[in-house]
């Protein structure tokens, strides 16, 4: 049986030089992934910051929940879908390159 698992660490290109050999699509993917991480962190910090005045009280921090849900649904989710589309496109391009006769 053929084992086509992750071959990540066995590239002939040294890790330090990989950035120069990466196609522009992979750099775009890296930027979108970083932006997604930053957006999620900012939304979470805003939600936490909004809930701080309610700590120790009897009231539920509704505004914190609204900020978190709205931020995740209207900002992070479209960015996540964009990231997924970029990954899928990049994977398809790589498969096309491997299967095309040169």
Coordinates of N, CA and C in Angstrom, one line a residue:
X1 N 0.8 -1.2 0.0 CA 0.0 0.0 0.0 C 0.9 1.2 0.0
X2 N 0.5 2.2 -0.8 CA 1.3 3.4 -0.9 C 1.0 4.4 0.2
X3 N 2.0 4.9 0.9 CA 1.9 5.8 2.0 C 2.2 7.2 1.5
X4 N 1.2 8.1 1.3 CA 1.4 9.4 0.8 C 1.1 10.4 1.9
X5 N 1.8 10.3 3.0 CA 1.5 11.1 4.2 C 2.3 12.5 4.1
X6 N 2.3 13.2 5.1 CA 3.0 14.5 5.2 C 4.5 14.3 5.0
X7 N 5.0 15.0 4.0 CA 6.4 14.9 3.7 C 7.1 16.2 4.1
X8 N 6.6 16.9 5.1 CA 7.0 18.3 5.5 C 8.5 18.5 5.7
X9 N 9.2 17.7 6.5 CA 10.5 18.0 6.8 C 11.6 17.5 5.9
X10 N 11.2 17.0 4.8 CA 12.2 16.3 3.9 C 12.4 17.1 2.6
X11 N 12.3 18.4 2.6 CA 12.4 19.2 1.4 C 13.9 19.4 1.1
X12 N 14.3 19.3 -0.1 CA 15.7 19.6 -0.5 C 16.1 21.0 -0.3
X13 N 15.2 21.9 -0.2 CA 15.4 23.4 0.0 C 15.5 23.6 1.5
X14 N 16.6 24.2 2.0 CA 16.7 24.5 3.4 C 15.6 25.4 3.9
X15 N 15.3 25.2 5.2 CA 14.1 26.0 5.8 C 14.4 27.5 5.6
X16 N 15.6 27.9 5.8 CA 15.8 29.4 5.7 C 15.6 29.9 4.3
X17 N 15.8 29.1 3.3 CA 15.7 29.5 1.9 C 14.3 29.3 1.3
X18 N 13.4 28.6 2.1 CA 12.1 28.2 1.5 C 11.3 29.5 1.2
X19 N 11.4 30.5 2.0 CA 10.6 31.7 1.8 C 10.9 32.3 0.4
X20 N 12.1 32.2 -0.1 CA 12.4 32.8 -1.4 C 11.9 31.9 -2.5
X21 N 11.7 30.6 -2.3 CA 11.3 29.7 -3.3 C 9.8 29.5 -3.3
X22 N 9.1 30.0 -2.3 CA 7.6 29.8 -2.2 C 7.0 30.6 -3.3
X23 N 6.0 30.1 -3.9 CA 5.3 30.9 -4.9 C 4.5 32.0 -4.3
X24 N 4.1 33.0 -5.0 CA 3.3 34.1 -4.4 C 2.0 33.6 -3.7
X25 N 1.4 32.6 -4.2 CA 0.2 32.1 -3.6 C 0.4 31.7 -2.2
X26 N 1.5 31.0 -1.9 CA 1.7 30.6 -0.5 C 2.0 31.7 0.4
X27 N 2.6 32.8 -0.1 CA 2.9 34.0 0.7 C 1.6 34.7 1.0
X28 N 0.7 34.7 0.0 CA -0.7 35.2 0.3 C -1.4 34.4 1.3
X29 N -1.3 33.1 1.2 CA -1.9 32.3 2.2 C -1.4 32.6 3.6
X30 N -0.1 32.7 3.7 CA 0.5 33.0 5.0 C 0.0 34.4 5.6
X31 N -0.1 35.4 4.7 CA -0.6 36.7 5.1 C -2.1 36.6 5.6
X32 N -2.9 35.9 4.9 CA -4.3 35.7 5.2 C -4.4 35.0 6.6
X33 N -3.6 33.9 6.7 CA -3.6 33.2 8.0 C -3.2 34.1 9.2
X34 N -2.2 34.9 9.0 CA -1.8 35.8 10.0 C -2.8 36.8 10.3
X35 N -3.5 37.3 9.3 CA -4.5 38.3 9.5 C -5.7 37.7 10.2
X36 N -6.0 36.4 9.9 CA -7.1 35.7 10.6 C -6.8 35.6 12.1
X37 N -5.5 35.2 12.4 CA -5.2 35.1 13.8 C -5.3 36.4 14.5
X38 N -4.8 37.5 13.9 CA -4.9 38.8 14.5 C -6.3 39.2 14.7
X39 N -7.2 39.0 13.7 CA -8.6 39.4 13.8 C -9.3 38.7 15.0
X40 N -9.0 37.4 15.1 CA -9.6 36.6 16.2 C -9.1 37.1 17.5
X41 N -7.9 37.3 17.6 CA -7.3 37.8 18.9 C -7.9 39.2 19.3
X42 N -8.0 40.1 18.3 CA -8.6 41.4 18.6 C -10.0 41.3 19.0
X43 N -10.8 40.5 18.3 CA -12.2 40.3 18.7 C -12.3 39.8 20.1
X44 N -11.5 38.8 20.4 CA -11.5 38.2 21.8 C -11.1 39.2 22.8
X45 N -10.1 40.0 22.5 CA -9.7 41.0 23.5 C -10.7 42.1 23.7
X46 N -11.4 42.5 22.6 CA -12.5 43.5 22.7 C -13.6 42.9 23.6
X47 N -13.9 41.7 23.4 CA -15.0 41.0 24.1 C -14.6 41.0 25.6
X48 N -13.4 40.6 25.9 CA -12.9 40.5 27.3 C -12.9 41.9 27.9
X49 N -12.4 42.9 27.1 CA -12.4 44.3 27.7 C -13.8 44.8 28.0
X50 N -14.7 44.4 27.2 CA -16.1 44.9 27.4 C -16.7 44.2 28.6
X51 N -16.3 43.0 28.9 CA -16.9 42.3 30.0 C -16.2 42.6 31.4
X52 N -15.1 43.2 31.4 CA -14.4 43.5 32.6 C -15.2 44.3 33.7
X53 N -16.0 45.3 33.3 CA -16.8 46.0 34.3 C -17.9 45.1 34.9
X54 N -18.2 44.0 34.3 CA -19.3 43.2 34.8 C -18.7 42.0 35.7
X55 N -17.4 41.9 35.8 CA -16.8 40.9 36.6 C -17.2 41.1 38.1
X56 N -17.6 40.0 38.7 CA -17.9 40.1 40.1 C -19.3 40.6 40.3
X57 N -20.0 41.0 39.3 CA -21.4 41.5 39.5 C -22.4 40.4 39.1
X58 N -23.6 40.8 39.3 CA -24.7 39.8 39.0 C -25.2 39.9 37.5
X59 N -24.8 40.9 36.8 CA -25.3 41.1 35.5 C -24.4 40.3 34.5
X60 N -25.1 39.8 33.5 CA -24.3 39.1 32.4 C -23.9 40.1 31.4
X61 N -22.6 40.1 31.0 CA -22.1 41.1 30.0 C -22.6 40.8 28.6
X62 N -23.8 41.3 28.3 CA -24.4 41.0 27.0 C -23.7 41.7 25.9
X63 N -23.2 42.9 26.1 CA -22.4 43.6 25.1 C -21.2 42.8 24.7
X64 N -20.5 42.2 25.6 CA -19.4 41.4 25.3 C -19.7 40.2 24.4
X65 N -20.8 39.6 24.7 CA -21.3 38.5 23.8 C -21.7 39.0 22.4
X66 N -22.3 40.1 22.4 CA -22.7 40.7 21.0 C -21.4 41.0 20.2
X67 N -20.4 41.6 20.9 CA -19.2 41.9 20.2 C -18.5 40.6 19.7
X68 N -18.4 39.6 20.5 CA -17.8 38.4 20.1 C -18.5 37.7 19.0
X69 N -19.8 37.5 19.1 CA -20.6 36.8 18.1 C -20.6 37.6 16.8
X70 N -20.8 38.9 16.8 CA -20.9 39.7 15.6 C -19.5 39.7 15.0
X71 N -18.4 39.9 15.7 CA -17.1 39.9 15.2 C -16.7 38.6 14.5
X72 N -17.1 37.5 15.2 CA -16.7 36.2 14.6 C -17.6 35.9 13.3
X73 N -18.8 36.3 13.4 CA -19.7 35.9 12.2 C -19.5 36.9 11.0
X74 N -19.3 38.2 11.3 CA -19.2 39.1 10.2 C -17.8 39.5 9.8
X75 N -16.8 39.2 10.6 CA -15.5 39.6 10.2 C -14.6 38.3 10.1
X76 N -14.5 37.5 11.1 CA -13.6 36.3 11.1 C -14.1 35.2 10.2
X77 N -15.4 35.0 10.1 CA -15.9 33.9 9.2 C -15.6 34.2 7.7
X78 N -15.9 35.4 7.2 CA -15.6 35.6 5.8 C -14.1 35.5 5.5
X79 N -13.3 36.0 6.5 CA -11.8 35.8 6.4 C -11.4 34.4 6.4
X80 N -12.0 33.6 7.2 CA -11.8 32.1 7.3 C -12.2 31.5 6.0
X81 N -13.3 31.9 5.4 CA -13.7 31.3 4.1 C -12.8 31.7 3.0
X82 N -12.3 32.9 3.0 CA -11.3 33.3 2.1 C -10.0 32.5 2.2
X83 N -9.6 32.3 3.4 CA -8.4 31.4 3.7 C -8.6 30.0 3.2
X84 N -9.7 29.5 3.4 CA -10.0 28.1 3.0 C -10.0 28.0 1.4
X85 N -10.6 29.1 0.8 CA -10.6 29.1 -0.7 C -9.2 29.2 -1.2
X86 N -8.3 30.0 -0.6 CA -7.0 30.1 -1.0 C -6.2 28.8 -0.9
X87 N -6.4 28.1 0.2 CA -5.8 26.8 0.4 C -6.3 25.8 -0.6
X88 N -7.6 25.8 -0.9 CA -8.1 24.8 -1.9 C -7.5 25.1 -3.2
X89 N -7.5 26.4 -3.6 CA -7.0 26.8 -4.9 C -5.5 26.4 -5.0
X90 N -4.7 26.7 -4.0 CA -3.3 26.4 -4.0 C -3.1 24.9 -4.1
X91 N -3.9 24.1 -3.4 CA -3.7 22.6 -3.5 C -4.1 22.1 -4.9
X92 N -5.1 22.7 -5.5 CA -5.5 22.3 -6.8 C -4.4 22.6 -7.8
X93 N -3.8 23.8 -7.7 CA -2.8 24.2 -8.6 C -1.6 23.3 -8.5
X94 N -1.2 22.9 -7.2 CA -0.1 22.0 -7.0 C -0.4 20.6 -7.6
X95 N -1.6 20.1 -7.5 CA -2.0 18.9 -8.1 C -1.9 18.9 -9.6
X96 N -2.4 20.1 -10.2 CA -2.3 20.2 -11.7 C -0.9 20.3 -12.2
X97 N 0.0 20.9 -11.4 CA 1.4 21.0 -11.8 C 2.0 19.6 -11.8
X98 N 1.7 18.8 -10.8 CA 2.3 17.5 -10.6 C 1.7 16.5 -11.7
X99 N 0.5 16.7 -12.1 CA -0.1 15.8 -13.1 C 0.1 16.2 -14.5
X100 N 0.5 17.4 -14.8 CA 0.7 17.9 -16.1 C 2.0 17.4 -16.7
X101 N 2.0 16.9 -17.9 CA 3.3 16.4 -18.5 C 4.1 17.6 -18.9
X102 N 5.4 17.6 -18.6 CA 6.2 18.7 -18.9 C 7.3 18.3 -19.9

